[in-house]
PDB file of C-alpha atoms in Angstrom:
ATOM      1  CA  MET A   1     127.107 135.084   0.139  1.00 79.00           C
ATOM      2  CA  ARG A   2     124.001 133.219   1.302  1.00 85.00           C
ATOM      3  CA  HIS A   3     124.270 134.735   4.784  1.00 90.00           C
ATOM      4  CA  PHE A   4     124.618 138.240   3.343  1.00 90.00           C
ATOM      5  CA  SER A   5     121.553 137.679   1.156  1.00 88.00           C
ATOM      6  CA  ARG A   6     119.568 136.379   4.156  1.00 92.00           C
ATOM      7  CA  VAL A   7     120.419 139.497   6.152  1.00 91.00           C
ATOM      8  CA  LEU A   8     119.291 141.634   3.226  1.00 91.00           C
ATOM      9  CA  ASP A   9     116.088 139.555   3.020  1.00 91.00           C
ATOM     10  CA  LEU A  10     115.429 140.531   6.640  1.00 92.00           C
ATOM     11  CA  PHE A  11     116.078 144.199   5.812  1.00 89.00           C
ATOM     12  CA  CYS A  12     113.600 143.956   2.933  1.00 92.00           C
ATOM     13  CA  ARG A  13     110.948 142.406   5.145  1.00 93.00           C
ATOM     14  CA  LEU A  14     111.525 145.031   7.829  1.00 93.00           C
ATOM     15  CA  VAL A  15     111.195 147.836   5.276  1.00 92.00           C
ATOM     16  CA  ILE A  16     107.950 146.366   3.949  1.00 93.00           C
ATOM     17  CA  VAL A  17     106.507 145.938   7.461  1.00 93.00           C
ATOM     18  CA  VAL A  18     107.445 149.482   8.502  1.00 90.00           C
ATOM     19  CA  ALA A  19     106.111 150.872   5.216  1.00 92.00           C
ATOM     20  CA  GLY A  20     102.867 148.927   5.700  1.00 92.00           C
ATOM     21  CA  ALA A  21     102.462 150.301   9.223  1.00 92.00           C
ATOM     22  CA  ALA A  22     103.210 153.813   7.963  1.00 90.00           C
ATOM     23  CA  LEU A  23     100.611 153.324   5.229  1.00 93.00           C
ATOM     24  CA  VAL A  24      98.005 152.324   7.812  1.00 94.00           C
ATOM     25  CA  GLY A  25      98.993 155.403   9.840  1.00 91.00           C
ATOM     26  CA  LEU A  26      98.710 157.566   6.735  1.00 93.00           C
ATOM     27  CA  VAL A  27      95.191 156.293   6.024  1.00 94.00           C
ATOM     28  CA  ALA A  28      94.213 156.957   9.656  1.00 93.00           C
ATOM     29  CA  MET A  29      95.651 160.488   9.475  1.00 92.00           C
ATOM     30  CA  MET A  30      93.782 161.235   6.269  1.00 92.00           C
ATOM     31  CA  GLY A  31      90.592 159.900   7.842  1.00 93.00           C
ATOM     32  CA  TRP A  32      91.107 162.197  10.830  1.00 91.00           C
ATOM     33  CA  LEU A  33      91.753 165.119   8.468  1.00 90.00           C
ATOM     34  CA  VAL A  34      88.493 164.529   6.594  1.00 91.00           C
ATOM     35  CA  PHE A  35      86.543 163.972   9.834  1.00 92.00           C
ATOM     36  CA  GLY A  36      87.981 167.100  11.412  1.00 90.00           C
ATOM     37  CA  ARG A  37      87.436 169.252   8.366  1.00 88.00           C
ATOM     38  CA  TYR A  38      83.915 168.200   7.420  1.00 90.00           C
ATOM     39  CA  VAL A  39      82.360 166.896  10.637  1.00 90.00           C
ATOM     40  CA  LEU A  40      84.007 168.951  13.380  1.00 89.00           C
ATOM     41  CA  ASN A  41      84.594 171.979  11.133  1.00 88.00           C
ATOM     42  CA  ASP A  42      88.052 172.257  12.737  1.00 86.00           C
ATOM     43  CA  THR A  43      90.825 171.135  10.397  1.00 82.00           C
ATOM     44  CA  PRO A  44      93.749 169.469  12.194  1.00 83.00           C
ATOM     45  CA  THR A  45      96.612 171.329  10.497  1.00 84.00           C
ATOM     46  CA  TRP A  46      99.368 168.994  11.672  1.00 87.00           C
ATOM     47  CA  VAL A  47      97.965 166.122   9.606  1.00 88.00           C
ATOM     48  CA  GLU A  48      99.138 167.416   6.235  1.00 85.00           C
ATOM     49  CA  ARG A  49     102.730 167.816   7.404  1.00 87.00           C
ATOM     50  CA  ALA A  50     102.695 164.425   9.157  1.00 89.00           C
ATOM     51  CA  ALA A  51     101.231 162.825   6.023  1.00 90.00           C
ATOM     52  CA  THR A  52     104.057 164.250   3.914  1.00 88.00           C
ATOM     53  CA  LEU A  53     106.602 162.792   6.305  1.00 89.00           C
ATOM     54  CA  SER A  54     104.782 159.431   6.246  1.00 91.00           C
ATOM     55  CA  ILE A  55     104.834 159.360   2.450  1.00 92.00           C
ATOM     56  CA  LEU A  56     108.604 159.884   2.509  1.00 91.00           C
ATOM     57  CA  CYS A  57     108.965 157.056   5.042  1.00 89.00           C
ATOM     58  CA  ILE A  58     106.940 154.786   2.783  1.00 92.00           C
ATOM     59  CA  ALA A  59     108.156 155.619  -0.707  1.00 92.00           C
ATOM     60  CA  LEU A  60     111.912 155.996  -0.296  1.00 92.00           C
ATOM     61  CA  PRO A  61     112.829 152.779   1.547  1.00 91.00           C
ATOM     62  CA  VAL A  62     110.412 150.781  -0.619  1.00 92.00           C
ATOM     63  CA  ALA A  63     112.164 152.232  -3.685  1.00 90.00           C
ATOM     64  CA  ALA A  64     115.394 150.763  -2.313  1.00 91.00           C
ATOM     65  CA  VAL A  65     113.704 147.369  -2.012  1.00 91.00           C
ATOM     66  CA  GLY A  66     112.724 147.824  -5.663  1.00 87.00           C
ATOM     67  CA  VAL A  67     116.410 148.068  -6.543  1.00 85.00           C
ATOM     68  CA  ARG A  68     117.035 144.701  -4.897  1.00 86.00           C
ATOM     69  CA  GLU A  69     113.967 143.001  -6.304  1.00 83.00           C
ATOM     70  CA  ARG A  70     114.623 144.577  -9.712  1.00 78.00           C
ATOM     71  CA  PHE A  71     111.077 145.769 -10.248  1.00 74.00           C
ATOM     72  CA  HIS A  72     112.221 149.206 -11.324  1.00 69.00           C
ATOM     73  CA  LEU A  73     112.248 150.280 -14.934  1.00 59.00           C
ATOM     74  CA  SER A  74     115.121 148.787 -16.882  1.00 65.00           C
ATOM     75  CA  VAL A  75     115.900 148.347 -20.541  1.00 60.00           C
ATOM     76  CA  LEU A  76     117.447 144.924 -21.020  1.00 67.00           C
ATOM     77  CA  GLY A  77     116.922 144.277 -24.725  1.00 66.00           C
ATOM     78  CA  PHE A  78     120.309 145.697 -25.717  1.00 71.00           C
ATOM     79  CA  ARG A  79     122.209 143.923 -22.932  1.00 73.00           C
ATOM     80  CA  GLU A  80     120.560 140.569 -23.547  1.00 74.00           C
ATOM     81  CA  ALA A  81     121.452 140.717 -27.257  1.00 77.00           C
ATOM     82  CA  LEU A  82     125.177 140.768 -26.420  1.00 79.00           C
ATOM     83  CA  PRO A  83     127.417 137.756 -25.705  1.00 81.00           C
ATOM     84  CA  MET A  84     127.089 136.391 -22.148  1.00 79.00           C
ATOM     85  CA  GLN A  85     130.532 137.522 -20.976  1.00 79.00           C
ATOM     86  CA  VAL A  86     129.833 141.101 -22.100  1.00 83.00           C
ATOM     87  CA  GLN A  87     126.413 140.972 -20.453  1.00 81.00           C
ATOM     88  CA  ARG A  88     128.083 140.069 -17.158  1.00 83.00           C
ATOM     89  CA  TRP A  89     130.317 143.152 -17.180  1.00 86.00           C
ATOM     90  CA  ILE A  90     127.546 145.468 -18.285  1.00 85.00           C
ATOM     91  CA  ALA A  91     125.413 144.164 -15.415  1.00 83.00           C
ATOM     92  CA  VAL A  92     128.308 144.631 -12.964  1.00 87.00           C
ATOM     93  CA  GLY A  93     128.889 148.170 -14.249  1.00 89.00           C
ATOM     94  CA  CYS A  94     125.225 149.133 -14.034  1.00 86.00           C
ATOM     95  CA  ASP A  95     124.827 147.690 -10.541  1.00 88.00           C
ATOM     96  CA  ALA A  96     128.041 149.397  -9.400  1.00 93.00           C
ATOM     97  CA  LEU A  97     126.757 152.739 -10.722  1.00 92.00           C
ATOM     98  CA  VAL A  98     123.477 152.244  -8.864  1.00 91.00           C
ATOM     99  CA  GLY A  99     125.491 151.504  -5.715  1.00 94.00           C
ATOM    100  CA  LEU A 100     127.554 154.659  -6.148  1.00 96.00           C
ATOM    101  CA  PHE A 101     124.362 156.647  -6.621  1.00 95.00           C
ATOM    102  CA  GLY A 102     122.970 155.167  -3.400  1.00 95.00           C
ATOM    103  CA  LEU A 103     126.184 155.984  -1.549  1.00 97.00           C
ATOM    104  CA  ALA A 104     126.099 159.584  -2.784  1.00 97.00           C
ATOM    105  CA  MET A 105     122.432 159.817  -1.797  1.00 96.00           C
ATOM    106  CA  MET A 106     123.254 158.592   1.698  1.00 96.00           C
ATOM    107  CA  VAL A 107     126.273 160.887   2.192  1.00 96.00           C
ATOM    108  CA  TYR A 108     124.687 164.062   0.858  1.00 96.00           C
ATOM    109  CA  SER A 109     121.357 163.517   2.584  1.00 96.00           C
ATOM    110  CA  ARG A 110     123.330 163.072   5.821  1.00 95.00           C
ATOM    111  CA  GLU A 111     124.701 166.561   5.207  1.00 95.00           C
ATOM    112  CA  LEU A 112     121.136 167.820   4.795  1.00 94.00           C
ATOM    113  CA  VAL A 113     120.112 166.156   8.059  1.00 95.00           C
ATOM    114  CA  ASP A 114     123.032 167.761   9.897  1.00 95.00           C
ATOM    115  CA  MET A 115     122.330 171.165   8.357  1.00 95.00           C
ATOM    116  CA  VAL A 116     118.670 171.368   9.390  1.00 94.00           C
ATOM    117  CA  TRP A 117     118.619 169.272  12.563  1.00 95.00           C
ATOM    118  CA  THR A 118     118.277 172.311  14.848  1.00 94.00           C
ATOM    119  CA  PHE A 119     115.225 173.631  12.993  1.00 94.00           C
ATOM    120  CA  ARG A 120     111.776 172.436  14.046  1.00 94.00           C
ATOM    121  CA  ILE A 121     108.821 171.538  11.838  1.00 88.00           C
ATOM    122  CA  PRO A 122     106.301 174.107  13.099  1.00 86.00           C
ATOM    123  CA  LEU A 123     103.154 171.993  13.288  1.00 83.00           C
ATOM    124  CA  LEU A 124     104.839 168.810  14.520  1.00 87.00           C
ATOM    125  CA  GLY A 125     107.517 170.133  16.860  1.00 89.00           C
ATOM    126  CA  ILE A 126     110.113 167.632  15.649  1.00 92.00           C
ATOM    127  CA  SER A 127     113.403 168.281  13.897  1.00 93.00           C
ATOM    128  CA  GLN A 128     113.362 169.230  10.227  1.00 91.00           C
ATOM    129  CA  GLY A 129     116.107 166.620   9.829  1.00 93.00           C
ATOM    130  CA  TRP A 130     113.510 163.849  10.032  1.00 93.00           C
ATOM    131  CA  THR A 131     112.374 164.935   6.579  1.00 91.00           C
ATOM    132  CA  TYR A 132     115.718 163.787   5.137  1.00 94.00           C
ATOM    133  CA  VAL A 133     116.346 160.682   7.252  1.00 94.00           C
ATOM    134  CA  PRO A 134     114.265 158.457   4.889  1.00 93.00           C
ATOM    135  CA  LEU A 135     116.439 159.677   2.010  1.00 94.00           C
ATOM    136  CA  MET A 136     119.563 158.720   3.948  1.00 95.00           C
ATOM    137  CA  VAL A 137     118.110 155.276   4.785  1.00 93.00           C
ATOM    138  CA  CYS A 138     117.113 154.777   1.146  1.00 94.00           C
ATOM    139  CA  GLY A 139     120.633 155.604  -0.033  1.00 95.00           C
ATOM    140  CA  GLY A 140     122.187 153.204   2.457  1.00 95.00           C
ATOM    141  CA  LEU A 141     119.832 150.394   1.486  1.00 94.00           C
ATOM    142  CA  ILE A 142     120.404 151.010  -2.232  1.00 94.00           C
ATOM    143  CA  THR A 143     124.151 150.781  -1.593  1.00 96.00           C
ATOM    144  CA  LEU A 144     123.809 147.478   0.296  1.00 94.00           C
ATOM    145  CA  PHE A 145     121.467 145.999  -2.279  1.00 93.00           C
ATOM    146  CA  ALA A 146     123.715 147.088  -5.160  1.00 92.00           C
ATOM    147  CA  ILE A 147     126.733 145.468  -3.478  1.00 94.00           C
ATOM    148  CA  GLU A 148     124.761 142.234  -3.301  1.00 92.00           C
ATOM    149  CA  GLN A 149     123.769 142.526  -6.971  1.00 89.00           C
ATOM    150  CA  VAL A 150     127.378 143.161  -8.057  1.00 91.00           C
ATOM    151  CA  LEU A 151     128.566 140.129  -6.104  1.00 91.00           C
ATOM    152  CA  LEU A 152     125.796 137.978  -7.575  1.00 88.00           C
ATOM    153  CA  ASP A 153     126.616 139.225 -11.089  1.00 83.00           C
ATOM    154  CA  ILE A 154     130.261 138.261 -10.613  1.00 85.00           C
ATOM    155  CA  LEU A 155     129.719 134.936  -8.811  1.00 85.00           C
ATOM    156  CA  ARG A 156     126.782 133.608 -10.836  1.00 79.00           C
ATOM    157  CA  LYS A 157     128.167 130.923 -13.170  1.00 76.00           C
ATOM    158  CA  GLU A 158     125.505 131.250 -15.842  1.00 74.00           C
ATOM    159  CA  GLY A 159     125.889 135.026 -16.205  1.00 64.00           C
ATOM    160  CA  PRO A 160     123.539 137.834 -15.248  1.00 64.00           C
ATOM    161  CA  GLU A 161     119.852 137.274 -14.760  1.00 65.00           C
ATOM    162  CA  GLN A 162     118.003 136.889 -18.057  1.00 60.00           C
ATOM    163  CA  ARG A 163     114.590 138.506 -17.946  1.00 57.00           C
ATOM    164  CA  GLY A 164     113.610 138.750 -21.598  1.00 54.00           C
ATOM    165  CA  ILE A 165     110.054 139.597 -22.609  1.00 51.00           C
ATOM    166  CA  LYS A 166     108.609 138.522 -19.247  1.00 54.00           C
ATOM    167  CA  ALA A 167     110.233 141.571 -17.600  1.00 52.00           C
ATOM    168  CA  ALA A 168     107.659 143.740 -19.329  1.00 48.00           C
ATOM    169  CA  PHE A 169     104.788 142.062 -17.476  1.00 51.00           C
ATOM    170  CA  LEU A 170     104.010 141.833 -13.784  1.00 49.00           C
ATOM    171  CA  GLU A 171     103.879 138.217 -12.746  1.00 50.00           C
TER     172      GLU A 171
END
């Protein structure tokens, strides 16, 4: 289990590094857009479409990392009021449902990629399928991270992670 978690740690770091680089690229593109529009009086039209694609590449995989790090919205008050053994199975069920959602996201976004791969994004000249690849990657990562969470929920001796009131605050 430790080796699996280490591999997923590497995936998380890779996602954060790629998202950081894409964010730097997005800032540079927006700077070029503003410079072109207001200084050169010649708006680079490709920038808006490339920026949209960059936002997808940033937001979706980072959302998957949020599933693993558990910084997404969750309501734990009800679960944590139950006996520990019940909490364990509720946590397993919730994490399994998240994993199934991620799997469905990956499978159906793959269908979208296949369906539009031959079409080109007019201003960029690349396949329209690249718009849906981040969704497919996000679904795959959510599935992997949910599998890890289910295994941790089952194998953890003390029961599922207890977050209590501190979960409401960023630490």
